Amino acid sequence: MIVRGEGVWLWDSEGNRYLDGNSSIWTNVHGHHHPTLDAAIRAQLDQVAHTSYLGFANPRASELAERLCGFFPEGTLERVFFSDDGSTAIECAVRMALQYRLNRRENRTQFIAFENGYHGDTLGAASLGGVGRFTATIGRYGLEVSHVGSIEELERLSPATISEVAAVIIEPLVQGVNEMRLWPRGMLAALRHWCDANAVHLILDEVMTGFGRTGTMFACQQEDVIPDFLCLAKGLTGGYLPMAATLTTGRIYDAFLGAADQAFYYGHSYTANPLGCAAALASLDVFENERTLESLQPKIARMTELLSDLSARHPEVHEVRQCGLVAGIELRRTDGSKFPVAERIGEEVCLAARKHGLLTRPILDTVVLMPPLCVSNDELEFAVNAIGAAIREGFGA
Ligand SMILES: *Cc1c(COP(=O)(O)O)cnc(C)c1O
């Protein structure tokens, strides 16, 4: 039972303290119980907690939409559709990408996604996913999706196939659920180029990578790429409340104007919830006031040092994959072979790390280290030491 939080720390019901090494499943950004976020939510509560966005607007949502679009050059991403979580941000992008084609009487109803990608658990989002253990049970009952493994494979698709594609979706820079696997540098820019050349829309799933995780506000900024749809969720409210946003261009927005059958019939009851918007605005304020992005670079460098040291000391650390303040530490046998899945080594190591004050979760045998961005160098060292101690105990050395 987790009962309390402060900064990067969480307390359980027995009074034990843990560093939140997984940012409460990749959501928390500035730490728990942050005074700015807390105050913003309280102030909004004194106004109103929730009002419907169907046919109405609210000031916090308008401000937030403006702030989010402000991260991108004028004439690019300038429209925002709010929803509730990562999966719905994706559903919304995919529905828009599809209906855009239908509204324009184009015969492009297929999607391309990447093998081992993860885009959420609702049916449409899950059908885009390429991680077998999440999608095997439901089969392929969702969208019509072709999965490719690389940009090279994409480039080999036949013109006939490409002519039916509405959009490509990708997690930029790093595939989170795929044990934190990084794309080669330049891949994202090459993908944007391919999309432009083939009149295919690009959907970026920045549900995990958004809001500073990879060292820049958004991962796409590292390769100067602007997508046609940008999906944001987890860190949007600083990890406080469930809320998501799908950003798109004016051009796509315009295709939904006019006759009633052109409209985007989509919306959730809690769309643009004012408390969520207030938290999100406060989180963006903290990015400015605490100079969060500037303070990140030295922490990222320190994390690299600490993890390379960990890897040098423990032969069971097969590979460390790091992108900004996101890291995956893959454990294997010392001969390089994988542990049998049934041994659940990753889980065992994470359970052992708890005794050393670190809370995190494995993905198979990859231990994830993704602390809130407010983590200090000392706290990073504490977290990596806990993983080291857990590995030592796990392998009885
Ligand atoms: C977590 C995640 C999602 C799904 O978000 P939910 O809020 O859990 O629905 C989608 N895409 C990526 C890349 C994610 O990490």
CSV table of C-alpha atoms in Angstrom, one decimal, residues 104-319:
chain,number,residue,atom,x,y,z
A,104,ARG,CA,-11.8,13.4,-48.8
A,105,ARG,CA,-13.0,10.3,-50.6
A,106,GLU,CA,-9.5,8.8,-50.5
A,107,ASN,CA,-9.1,5.1,-50.5
A,108,ARG,CA,-6.5,5.0,-47.7
A,109,THR,CA,-7.7,3.0,-44.8
A,110,GLN,CA,-4.7,1.0,-43.7
A,111,PHE,CA,-2.1,1.7,-41.0
A,112,ILE,CA,1.6,0.9,-40.7
A,113,ALA,CA,3.0,0.3,-37.2
A,114,PHE,CA,6.3,-1.0,-36.0
A,115,GLU,CA,7.0,-4.5,-34.6
A,116,ASN,CA,7.3,-4.6,-30.9
A,117,GLY,CA,5.6,-1.2,-30.6
A,118,TYR,CA,3.1,-0.4,-27.8
A,119,HIS,CA,0.3,2.1,-28.2
A,120,GLY,CA,-2.1,1.2,-25.4
A,121,ASP,CA,-4.8,-1.3,-24.5
A,122,THR,CA,-8.0,-0.2,-26.1
A,123,LEU,CA,-8.9,-2.3,-29.1
A,124,GLY,CA,-7.8,0.0,-31.9
A,125,ALA,CA,-4.6,1.0,-30.0
A,126,ALA,CA,-3.9,-2.6,-29.2
A,127,SER,CA,-4.2,-3.7,-32.8
A,128,LEU,CA,-1.4,-1.2,-33.7
A,129,GLY,CA,0.8,-2.7,-31.1
A,130,GLY,CA,3.4,-5.3,-32.0
A,131,VAL,CA,4.1,-6.9,-28.6
A,132,GLY,CA,2.7,-10.4,-28.8
A,133,ARG,CA,2.1,-11.0,-25.2
A,134,PHE,CA,-0.3,-8.0,-25.0
A,135,THR,CA,-2.2,-8.7,-28.2
A,136,ALA,CA,-2.1,-12.5,-28.7
A,137,THR,CA,-5.3,-13.1,-26.8
A,138,ILE,CA,-7.5,-10.7,-28.8
A,139,GLY,CA,-5.9,-11.6,-32.1
A,140,ARG,CA,-6.1,-8.9,-34.8
A,141,TYR,CA,-9.7,-7.7,-34.4
A,142,GLY,CA,-8.9,-4.1,-34.7
A,143,LEU,CA,-7.6,-1.9,-37.5
A,144,GLU,CA,-6.0,-3.1,-40.7
A,145,VAL,CA,-2.4,-2.8,-39.8
A,146,SER,CA,0.9,-3.9,-41.4
A,147,HIS,CA,3.8,-4.2,-39.1
A,148,VAL,CA,7.3,-3.4,-40.2
A,149,GLY,CA,10.6,-3.9,-38.3
A,150,SER,CA,12.6,-1.0,-39.6
A,151,ILE,CA,12.7,2.0,-42.0
A,152,GLU,CA,14.4,-0.3,-44.6
A,153,GLU,CA,11.5,-2.7,-44.4
A,154,LEU,CA,9.1,0.2,-44.8
A,155,GLU,CA,11.0,1.4,-47.9
A,156,ARG,CA,10.6,-2.0,-49.5
A,157,LEU,CA,6.8,-2.0,-49.3
A,158,SER,CA,5.1,-2.1,-52.8
A,159,PRO,CA,3.6,1.1,-54.2
A,160,ALA,CA,0.2,-0.7,-54.3
A,161,THR,CA,0.4,-1.3,-50.5
A,162,ILE,CA,1.6,2.2,-49.8
A,163,SER,CA,-1.3,3.7,-51.8
A,164,GLU,CA,-3.8,2.4,-49.3
A,165,VAL,CA,-2.0,3.6,-46.2
A,166,ALA,CA,-3.5,6.5,-44.1
A,167,ALA,CA,-0.8,6.8,-41.6
A,168,VAL,CA,2.3,5.4,-39.9
A,169,ILE,CA,2.6,5.3,-36.1
A,170,ILE,CA,5.7,5.1,-34.1
A,171,GLU,CA,7.1,5.7,-30.6
A,172,PRO,CA,9.9,8.2,-31.5
A,173,LEU,CA,13.5,7.6,-30.4
A,174,VAL,CA,12.7,4.7,-28.0
A,175,GLN,CA,10.2,1.9,-27.8
A,176,GLY,CA,9.2,1.8,-24.1
A,177,VAL,CA,7.4,-1.5,-23.6
A,178,ASN,CA,9.9,-3.1,-26.0
A,179,GLU,CA,12.4,-3.2,-23.1
A,180,MET,CA,13.5,0.4,-23.8
A,181,ARG,CA,15.0,-0.3,-27.2
A,182,LEU,CA,16.4,2.8,-29.0
A,183,TRP,CA,15.9,3.5,-32.7
A,184,PRO,CA,19.0,4.4,-34.7
A,185,ARG,CA,19.8,8.1,-34.7
A,186,GLY,CA,18.2,9.8,-37.8
A,187,MET,CA,15.5,7.1,-38.2
A,188,LEU,CA,12.7,9.5,-37.2
A,189,ALA,CA,13.8,12.1,-39.7
A,190,ALA,CA,14.0,9.5,-42.4
A,191,LEU,CA,10.5,8.3,-41.5
A,192,ARG,CA,9.2,11.8,-41.8
A,193,HIS,CA,10.8,12.1,-45.2
A,194,TRP,CA,9.3,8.8,-46.3
A,195,CYS,CA,5.8,9.9,-45.1
A,196,ASP,CA,6.1,13.2,-47.0
A,197,ALA,CA,7.2,11.4,-50.2
A,198,ASN,CA,4.3,9.0,-50.0
A,199,ALA,CA,1.5,11.3,-48.8
A,200,VAL,CA,1.1,9.3,-45.6
A,201,HIS,CA,0.5,10.9,-42.3
A,202,LEU,CA,2.9,10.5,-39.4
A,203,ILE,CA,1.4,9.8,-35.9
A,204,LEU,CA,3.9,10.1,-33.1
A,205,ASP,CA,3.1,8.4,-29.9
A,206,GLU,CA,4.9,10.5,-27.3
A,207,VAL,CA,2.8,9.2,-24.4
A,208,MET,CA,5.9,8.0,-22.7
A,209,THR,CA,8.6,10.2,-24.3
A,210,GLY,CA,6.7,13.6,-23.9
A,211,PHE,CA,7.5,16.2,-21.3
A,212,GLY,CA,11.2,16.0,-20.9
A,213,ARG,CA,11.8,12.2,-20.5
A,214,THR,CA,14.3,12.0,-23.3
A,215,GLY,CA,16.1,15.2,-22.5
A,216,THR,CA,14.0,17.6,-24.7
A,217,MET,CA,10.4,18.6,-24.1
A,218,PHE,CA,9.3,16.2,-26.9
A,219,ALA,CA,11.4,13.4,-28.4
A,220,CYS,CA,10.6,14.6,-32.0
A,221,GLN,CA,12.5,17.8,-31.4
A,222,GLN,CA,15.8,15.9,-31.3
A,223,GLU,CA,15.4,15.2,-35.0
A,224,ASP,CA,13.6,18.3,-36.0
A,225,VAL,CA,10.5,16.3,-36.9
A,226,ILE,CA,7.0,17.6,-36.7
A,227,PRO,CA,4.3,15.0,-37.0
A,228,ASP,CA,0.8,15.3,-38.4
A,229,PHE,CA,-0.6,13.9,-35.1
A,230,LEU,CA,1.1,14.1,-31.7
A,231,CYS,CA,-0.2,12.0,-28.9
A,232,LEU,CA,0.5,13.1,-25.3
A,233,ALA,CA,-0.7,11.7,-22.0
A,234,LYS,CA,1.2,10.2,-19.1
A,235,GLY,CA,3.4,13.2,-18.2
A,236,LEU,CA,0.9,15.9,-19.4
A,237,THR,CA,-0.5,16.6,-15.9
A,238,GLY,CA,2.9,16.1,-14.3
A,239,GLY,CA,1.6,12.6,-13.4
A,240,TYR,CA,-1.2,13.9,-11.3
A,241,LEU,CA,-4.5,13.2,-13.2
A,242,PRO,CA,-5.5,11.2,-16.1
A,243,MET,CA,-5.6,13.4,-19.2
A,244,ALA,CA,-4.5,13.3,-22.8
A,245,ALA,CA,-4.1,15.5,-25.8
A,246,THR,CA,-3.9,14.7,-29.5
A,247,LEU,CA,-2.4,17.6,-31.5
A,248,THR,CA,-2.9,18.0,-35.2
A,249,THR,CA,-2.5,20.5,-38.0
A,250,GLY,CA,-5.0,23.1,-39.3
A,251,ARG,CA,-5.1,21.3,-42.6
A,252,ILE,CA,-6.4,18.1,-41.0
A,253,TYR,CA,-8.8,20.1,-38.8
A,254,ASP,CA,-10.3,21.8,-41.8
A,255,ALA,CA,-11.2,18.5,-43.5
A,256,PHE,CA,-13.8,18.0,-40.7
A,257,LEU,CA,-15.6,21.2,-41.3
A,258,GLY,CA,-18.8,21.6,-43.4
A,259,ALA,CA,-21.5,19.1,-43.7
A,260,ALA,CA,-22.7,17.1,-40.6
A,261,ASP,CA,-21.4,13.9,-42.0
A,262,GLN,CA,-17.9,15.4,-42.1
A,263,ALA,CA,-17.8,16.0,-38.3
A,264,PHE,CA,-15.6,14.2,-35.9
A,265,TYR,CA,-18.1,12.3,-33.7
A,266,TYR,CA,-15.8,11.5,-30.9
A,267,GLY,CA,-15.7,12.7,-27.3
A,268,HIS,CA,-15.5,11.4,-23.7
A,269,SER,CA,-17.4,12.5,-20.7
A,270,TYR,CA,-14.4,14.0,-18.9
A,271,THR,CA,-12.8,15.6,-22.0
A,272,ALA,CA,-10.8,18.7,-21.1
A,273,ASN,CA,-11.5,18.2,-17.4
A,274,PRO,CA,-10.6,21.5,-15.7
A,275,LEU,CA,-8.7,19.9,-12.8
A,276,GLY,CA,-6.5,18.0,-15.3
A,277,CYS,CA,-6.0,21.1,-17.4
A,278,ALA,CA,-5.0,23.1,-14.2
A,279,ALA,CA,-2.5,20.4,-13.3
A,280,ALA,CA,-1.0,20.4,-16.8
A,281,LEU,CA,-0.7,24.2,-16.9
A,282,ALA,CA,1.0,24.1,-13.5
A,283,SER,CA,3.4,21.4,-14.8
A,284,LEU,CA,4.4,23.6,-17.7
A,285,ASP,CA,4.9,26.5,-15.3
A,286,VAL,CA,7.3,24.3,-13.3
A,287,PHE,CA,9.2,23.4,-16.4
A,288,GLU,CA,9.9,27.2,-16.8
A,289,ASN,CA,10.3,28.1,-13.1
A,290,GLU,CA,12.6,25.3,-12.2
A,291,ARG,CA,14.4,25.3,-15.6
A,292,THR,CA,13.7,21.6,-15.7
A,293,LEU,CA,15.0,20.9,-19.2
A,294,GLU,CA,18.3,22.8,-18.5
A,295,SER,CA,18.9,20.9,-15.3
A,296,LEU,CA,18.4,17.6,-17.0
A,297,GLN,CA,21.6,17.4,-19.1
A,298,PRO,CA,24.0,16.9,-16.1
A,299,LYS,CA,21.6,14.4,-14.6
A,300,ILE,CA,21.5,12.4,-17.8
A,301,ALA,CA,25.3,12.4,-18.0
A,302,ARG,CA,25.5,11.3,-14.3
A,303,MET,CA,23.0,8.5,-15.0
A,304,THR,CA,25.1,7.3,-18.0
A,305,GLU,CA,28.2,7.2,-15.7
A,306,LEU,CA,26.4,5.4,-12.9
A,307,LEU,CA,25.0,2.8,-15.3
A,308,SER,CA,28.2,2.1,-17.1
A,309,ASP,CA,29.8,1.6,-13.7
A,310,LEU,CA,27.0,-0.8,-12.7
A,311,SER,CA,27.5,-2.7,-16.0
A,312,ALA,CA,31.3,-2.9,-15.4
A,313,ARG,CA,30.7,-4.4,-11.9
A,314,HIS,CA,28.0,-6.9,-12.8
A,315,PRO,CA,28.6,-9.4,-15.6
A,316,GLU,CA,24.9,-10.2,-15.6
A,317,VAL,CA,24.2,-6.7,-16.9
A,318,HIS,CA,24.0,-7.6,-20.6
A,319,GLU,CA,23.2,-4.2,-22.0
